[in-house]
Coordinates of C-alpha atoms in Angstrom, one line a residue:
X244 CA 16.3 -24.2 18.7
X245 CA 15.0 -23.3 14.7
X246 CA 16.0 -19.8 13.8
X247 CA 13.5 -18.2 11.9
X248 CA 13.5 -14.3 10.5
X249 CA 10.1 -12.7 10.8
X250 CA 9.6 -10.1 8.1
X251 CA 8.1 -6.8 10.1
X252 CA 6.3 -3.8 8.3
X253 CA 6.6 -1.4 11.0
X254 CA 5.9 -1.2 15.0
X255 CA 2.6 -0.8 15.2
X256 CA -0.3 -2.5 17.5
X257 CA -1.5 -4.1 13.5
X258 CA 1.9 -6.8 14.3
X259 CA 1.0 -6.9 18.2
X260 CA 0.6 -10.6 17.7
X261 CA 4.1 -11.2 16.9
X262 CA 5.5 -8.9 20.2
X263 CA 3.5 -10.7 22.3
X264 CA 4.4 -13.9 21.0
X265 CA 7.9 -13.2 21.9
X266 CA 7.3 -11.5 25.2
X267 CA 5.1 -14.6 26.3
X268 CA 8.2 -16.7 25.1
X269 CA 5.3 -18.8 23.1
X270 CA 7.9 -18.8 20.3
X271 CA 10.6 -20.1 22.5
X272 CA 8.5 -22.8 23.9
X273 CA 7.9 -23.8 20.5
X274 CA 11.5 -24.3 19.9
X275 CA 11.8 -21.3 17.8
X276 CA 14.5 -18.2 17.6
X277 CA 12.8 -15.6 15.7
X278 CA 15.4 -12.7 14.2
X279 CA 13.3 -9.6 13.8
X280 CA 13.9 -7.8 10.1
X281 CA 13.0 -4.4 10.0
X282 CA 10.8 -3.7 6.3
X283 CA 9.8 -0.4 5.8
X284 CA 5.6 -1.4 4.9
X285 CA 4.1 -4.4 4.4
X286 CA 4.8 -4.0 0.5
X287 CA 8.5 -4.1 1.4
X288 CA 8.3 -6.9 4.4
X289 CA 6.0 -9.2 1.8
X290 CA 8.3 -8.9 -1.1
X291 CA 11.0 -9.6 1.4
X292 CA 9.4 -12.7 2.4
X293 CA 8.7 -13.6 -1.4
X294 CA 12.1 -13.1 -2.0
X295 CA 13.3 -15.6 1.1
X296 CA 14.9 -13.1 3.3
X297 CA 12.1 -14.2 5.8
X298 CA 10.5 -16.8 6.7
X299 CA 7.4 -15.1 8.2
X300 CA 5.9 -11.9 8.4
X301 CA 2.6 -10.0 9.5
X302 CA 0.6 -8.9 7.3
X303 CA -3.0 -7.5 5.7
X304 CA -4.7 -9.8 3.0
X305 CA -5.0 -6.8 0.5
X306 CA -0.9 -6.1 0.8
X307 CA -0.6 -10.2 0.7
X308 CA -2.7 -9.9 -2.6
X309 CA -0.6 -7.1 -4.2
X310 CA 2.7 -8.4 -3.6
X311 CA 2.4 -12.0 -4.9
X312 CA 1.5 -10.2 -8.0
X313 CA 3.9 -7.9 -8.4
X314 CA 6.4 -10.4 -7.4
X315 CA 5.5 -13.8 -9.1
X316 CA 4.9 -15.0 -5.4
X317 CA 3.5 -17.7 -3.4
X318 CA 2.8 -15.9 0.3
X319 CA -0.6 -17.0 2.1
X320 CA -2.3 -16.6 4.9
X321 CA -1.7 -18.9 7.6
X322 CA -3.5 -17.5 11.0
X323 CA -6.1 -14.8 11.3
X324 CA -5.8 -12.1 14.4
X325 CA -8.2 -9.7 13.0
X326 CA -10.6 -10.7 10.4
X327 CA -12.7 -7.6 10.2
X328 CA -12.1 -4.0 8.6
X329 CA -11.1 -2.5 11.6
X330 CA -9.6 0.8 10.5
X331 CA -11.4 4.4 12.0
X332 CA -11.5 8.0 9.8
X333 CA -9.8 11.2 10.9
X334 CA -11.0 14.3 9.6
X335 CA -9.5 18.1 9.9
X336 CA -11.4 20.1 12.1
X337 CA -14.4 21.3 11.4
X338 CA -15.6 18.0 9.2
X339 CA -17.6 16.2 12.4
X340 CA -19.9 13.5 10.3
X341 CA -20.1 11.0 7.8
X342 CA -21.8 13.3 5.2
X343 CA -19.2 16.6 5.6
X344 CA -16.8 13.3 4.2
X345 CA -18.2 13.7 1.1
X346 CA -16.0 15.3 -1.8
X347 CA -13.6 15.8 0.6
X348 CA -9.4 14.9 -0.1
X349 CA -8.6 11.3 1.4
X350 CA -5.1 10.7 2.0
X351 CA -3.2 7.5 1.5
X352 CA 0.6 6.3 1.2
X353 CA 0.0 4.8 -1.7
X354 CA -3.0 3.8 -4.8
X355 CA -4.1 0.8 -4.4
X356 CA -3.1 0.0 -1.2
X357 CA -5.3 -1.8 1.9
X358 CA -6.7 2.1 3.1
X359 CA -7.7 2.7 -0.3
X360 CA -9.7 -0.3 -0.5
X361 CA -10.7 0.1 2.8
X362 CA -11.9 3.3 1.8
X363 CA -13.9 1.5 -1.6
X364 CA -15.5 -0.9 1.0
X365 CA -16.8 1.8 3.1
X366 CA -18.1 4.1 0.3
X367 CA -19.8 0.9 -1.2
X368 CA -22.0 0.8 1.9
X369 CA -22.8 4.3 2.4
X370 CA -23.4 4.1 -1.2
X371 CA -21.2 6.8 -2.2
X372 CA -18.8 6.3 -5.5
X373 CA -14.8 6.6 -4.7
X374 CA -14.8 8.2 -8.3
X375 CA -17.7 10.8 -7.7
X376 CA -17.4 11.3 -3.6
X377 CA -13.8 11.4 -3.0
X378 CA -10.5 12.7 -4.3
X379 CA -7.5 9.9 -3.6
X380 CA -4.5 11.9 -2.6
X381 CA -1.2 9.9 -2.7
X382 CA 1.2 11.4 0.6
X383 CA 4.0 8.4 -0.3
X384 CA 6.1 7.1 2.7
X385 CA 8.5 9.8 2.6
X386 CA 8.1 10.6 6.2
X387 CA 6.5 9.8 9.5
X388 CA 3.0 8.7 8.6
X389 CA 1.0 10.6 10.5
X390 CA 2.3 13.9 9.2
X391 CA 1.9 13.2 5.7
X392 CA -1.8 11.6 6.3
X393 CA -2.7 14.7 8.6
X394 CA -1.2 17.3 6.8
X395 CA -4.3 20.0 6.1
X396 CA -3.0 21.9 3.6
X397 CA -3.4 18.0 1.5
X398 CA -5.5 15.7 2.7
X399 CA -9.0 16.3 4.7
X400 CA -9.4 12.7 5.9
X401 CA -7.5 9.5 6.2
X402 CA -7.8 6.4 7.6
X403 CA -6.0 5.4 11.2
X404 CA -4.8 2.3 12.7
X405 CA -4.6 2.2 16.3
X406 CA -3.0 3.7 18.6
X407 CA -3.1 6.7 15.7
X408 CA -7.1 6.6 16.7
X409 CA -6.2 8.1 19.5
X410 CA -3.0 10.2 18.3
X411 CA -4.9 12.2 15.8
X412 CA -7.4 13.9 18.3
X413 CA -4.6 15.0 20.4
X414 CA -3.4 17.0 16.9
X415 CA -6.8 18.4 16.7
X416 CA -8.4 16.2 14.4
X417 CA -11.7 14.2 14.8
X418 CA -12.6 10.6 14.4
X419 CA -15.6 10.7 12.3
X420 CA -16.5 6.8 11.3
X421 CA -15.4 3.5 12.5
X422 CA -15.3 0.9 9.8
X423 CA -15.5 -1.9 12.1
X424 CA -19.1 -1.4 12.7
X425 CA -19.7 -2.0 9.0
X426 CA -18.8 -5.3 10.1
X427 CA -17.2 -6.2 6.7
X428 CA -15.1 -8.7 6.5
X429 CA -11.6 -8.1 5.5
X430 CA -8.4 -9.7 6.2
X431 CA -6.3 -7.9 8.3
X432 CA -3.4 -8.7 10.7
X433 CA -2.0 -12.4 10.2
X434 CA 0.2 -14.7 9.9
X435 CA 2.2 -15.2 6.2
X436 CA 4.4 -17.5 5.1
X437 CA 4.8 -18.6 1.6
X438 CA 4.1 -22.4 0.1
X439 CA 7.7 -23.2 -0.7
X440 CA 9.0 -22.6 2.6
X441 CA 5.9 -24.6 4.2
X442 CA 6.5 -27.4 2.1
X443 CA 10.6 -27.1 3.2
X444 CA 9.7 -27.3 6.7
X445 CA 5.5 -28.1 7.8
X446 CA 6.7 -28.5 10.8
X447 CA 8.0 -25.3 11.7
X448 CA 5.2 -23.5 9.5
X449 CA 3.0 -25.4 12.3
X450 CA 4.8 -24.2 15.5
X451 CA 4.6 -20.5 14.4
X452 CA 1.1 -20.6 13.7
X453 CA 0.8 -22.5 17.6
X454 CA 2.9 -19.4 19.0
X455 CA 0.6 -17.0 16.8
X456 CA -2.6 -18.3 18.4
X457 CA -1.2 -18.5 21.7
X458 CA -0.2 -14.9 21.9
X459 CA -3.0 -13.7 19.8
X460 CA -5.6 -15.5 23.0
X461 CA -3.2 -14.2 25.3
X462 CA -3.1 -10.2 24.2
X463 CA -6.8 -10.2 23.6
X464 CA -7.8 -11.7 27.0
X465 CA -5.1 -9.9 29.2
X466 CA -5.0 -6.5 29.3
X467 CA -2.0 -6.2 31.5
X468 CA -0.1 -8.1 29.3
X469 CA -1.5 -6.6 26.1
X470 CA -0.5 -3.1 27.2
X471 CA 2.8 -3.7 28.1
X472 CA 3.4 -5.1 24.7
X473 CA 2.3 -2.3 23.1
X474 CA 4.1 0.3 25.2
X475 CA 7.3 -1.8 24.8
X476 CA 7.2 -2.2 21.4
X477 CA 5.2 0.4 19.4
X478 CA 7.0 3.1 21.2
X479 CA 3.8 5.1 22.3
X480 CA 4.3 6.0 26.0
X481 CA 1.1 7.8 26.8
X482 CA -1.1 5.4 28.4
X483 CA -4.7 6.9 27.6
X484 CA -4.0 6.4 23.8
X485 CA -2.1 3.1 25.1
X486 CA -5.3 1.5 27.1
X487 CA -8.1 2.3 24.4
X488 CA -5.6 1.0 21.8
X489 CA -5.4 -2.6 23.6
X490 CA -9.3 -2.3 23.5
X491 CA -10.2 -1.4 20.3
X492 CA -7.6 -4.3 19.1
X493 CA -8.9 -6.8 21.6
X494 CA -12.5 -6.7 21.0
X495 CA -11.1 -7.6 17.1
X496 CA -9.5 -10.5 17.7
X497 CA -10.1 -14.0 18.7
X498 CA -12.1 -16.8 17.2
X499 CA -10.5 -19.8 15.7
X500 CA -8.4 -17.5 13.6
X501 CA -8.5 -19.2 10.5
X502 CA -7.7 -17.0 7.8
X503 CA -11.0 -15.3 6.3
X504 CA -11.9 -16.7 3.1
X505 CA -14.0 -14.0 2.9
X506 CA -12.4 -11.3 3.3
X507 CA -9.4 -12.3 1.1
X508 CA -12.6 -12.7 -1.7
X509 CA -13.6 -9.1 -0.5
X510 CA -10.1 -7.5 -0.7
X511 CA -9.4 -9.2 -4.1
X512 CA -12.7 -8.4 -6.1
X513 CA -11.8 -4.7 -5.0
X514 CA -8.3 -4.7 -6.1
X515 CA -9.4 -6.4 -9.6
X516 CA -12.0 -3.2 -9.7
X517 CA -9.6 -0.8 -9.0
X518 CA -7.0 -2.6 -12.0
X519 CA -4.2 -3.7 -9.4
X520 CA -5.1 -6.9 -10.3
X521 CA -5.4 -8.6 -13.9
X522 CA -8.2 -10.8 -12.4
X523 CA -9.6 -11.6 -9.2
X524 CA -7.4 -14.2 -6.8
X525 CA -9.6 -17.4 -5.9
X526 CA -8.9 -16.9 -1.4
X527 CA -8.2 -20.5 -1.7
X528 CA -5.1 -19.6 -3.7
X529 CA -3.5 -16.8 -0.9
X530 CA -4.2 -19.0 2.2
X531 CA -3.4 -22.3 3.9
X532 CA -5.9 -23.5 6.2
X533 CA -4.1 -26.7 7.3
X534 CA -1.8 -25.1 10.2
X535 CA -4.9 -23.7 12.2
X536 CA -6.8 -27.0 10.9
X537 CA -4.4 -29.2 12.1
X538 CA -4.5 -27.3 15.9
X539 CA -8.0 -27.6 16.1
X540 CA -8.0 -31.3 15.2
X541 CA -5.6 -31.9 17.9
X542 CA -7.2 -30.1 20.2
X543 CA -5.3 -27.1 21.0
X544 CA -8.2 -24.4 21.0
X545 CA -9.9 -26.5 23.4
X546 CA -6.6 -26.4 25.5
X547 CA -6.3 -22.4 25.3
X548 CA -9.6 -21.5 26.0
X549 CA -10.0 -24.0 29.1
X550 CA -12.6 -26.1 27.8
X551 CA -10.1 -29.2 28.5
X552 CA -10.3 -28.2 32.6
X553 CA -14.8 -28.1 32.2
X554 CA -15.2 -31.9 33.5
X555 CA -18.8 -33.0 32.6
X556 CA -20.0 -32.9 36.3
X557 CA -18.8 -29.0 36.4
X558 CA -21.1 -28.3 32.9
X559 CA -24.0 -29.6 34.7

């Protein structure tokens, strides 16, 4: 059995993949002991991994961006689970549509980070400007996040991740806009290594992203399952945030779950706007293709989705 450490940014259904990975024991039949190593953000968990205290972590393409240039660093995307902005917009009471958003005092833990430019993809289609239409208030990560996020006296909106979608209306507040039917591209929870560990050891780089894909199909397609994970891991207990939580992410995921080209292009042409990056990152240079490649040249998605078991007399 390999021992690998998987970098994690926090408990929340975003790393979902890697819980259900272990509960299904997909890692384990892959001949692989992951050590969970507890990052506080993906800014810390990335330069972590950068830094080879991990071998693997979870992690959002604009984060993955960021840290290889703050840190010299050579993490890609390996394995897509959600390949689409995906984030929702609370709002204090009393702001109940898109336009009341407008001016308003948008909270996030920190500039630059993937809400901000979640928020610049948004106001790009609504055809707002984030310099005009908005006032970028920095709450830090000095606290449980959704206190500083949905704290009235300083911020009017934020951005929520599931299960806090469904947290924030039970503190009053009201989901206003759902990015995800923007249907923007944007790389969000997947699988990172870095290049110098895959070229130490393919193989294993190989059987996590096999494990990855397994428990992403697994979550996505069994609710049962799906909720358990995220009741056993994310600590949320209440099962009508719990069920629409395993929905919302659900309905995101699937597909071949190669990393998006795309939306690493989206998330770096918006950090290079925004000056966190000297110049934009060509995608090809923050992901690795060849894992989820090599899987579907071998047949693997055929085997997890059942297409193996359709014999042609039953297609007929």
């Amino acid at each position: 059995m390999d021992k690998i450490r998987i970098a994690m940014p926090h408990r929340g259904a975003g790393v979902a993949p890697v819980f259900a990975a272990i509960e299904g024991s997909y890692y384990r039949e892959q001949g692989l002991e992951p050590e969970l190593v507890p990052y506080h953000g993906h800014s810390n968990s990335l330069k972590a991994l950068i830094a080879g205290e991990a071998d693997f972590t979870n992690a959002v393409g604009a984060e993955l961006l960021l840290a290889n240039n703050r840190h010299q660093g050579d993490a890609v995307v390996l394995a897509s689970a959600i390949s689409r902005s995906a984030q929702q917009v609370a709002a204090v009471p009393g702001i109940m549509t898109r336009e009341e958003l407008r001016g308003k005092r948008w909270g996030v833990g920190a500039r630059n980070d993937a809400d901000e430019c979640a928020i610049i993809m948004a106001f790009d289609r609504w055809g707002w400007s984030i310099d005009k239409d908005a006032e970028i208030v920095v709450v830090g990560t000095g606290g449980a996040r959704l206190d500083l996020l949905l704290d009235p006296r300083r911020v009017d909106a934020a951005i929520m991740h599931a299960p806090e979608t469904f947290q924030a209306p039970k503190r009053g507040y009201h989901i206003v806009e759902d990015f995800g039917r923007l249907d923007v591209s944007f790389q969000n929870s997947c699988a990172a290594s870095t290049r110098q560990s895959l070229k130490s050891n393919p193989e294993i780089g190989l059987r996590y992203v096999r494990a990855f894909c397994q428990a992403v199909h697994r979550f996505r397609r069994d609710a049962q399952f799906g909720i358990h994970v995220l009741r056993k891991y994310s600590g949320e207990t209440d099962v009508d945030v719990l069920r629409p939580t395993w929905v919302l992410f659900a309905r995101y995921m699937g597909g071949m779950m190669y990393p998006s080209l795309e939306g690493m292009r989206n998330a770096s042409a918006i950090l290079h706007r925004v000056g966190a990056l000297p110049k934009p990152v060509a995608p090809e240079d923050a992901v690795d293709l060849n894992p989820v490649l090599t899987l579907e040249r071998e047949g693997f998605f055929e085997d997890l989705m059942g297409a193996k078991n359709v014999h042609p007399q039953d297609a007929a």
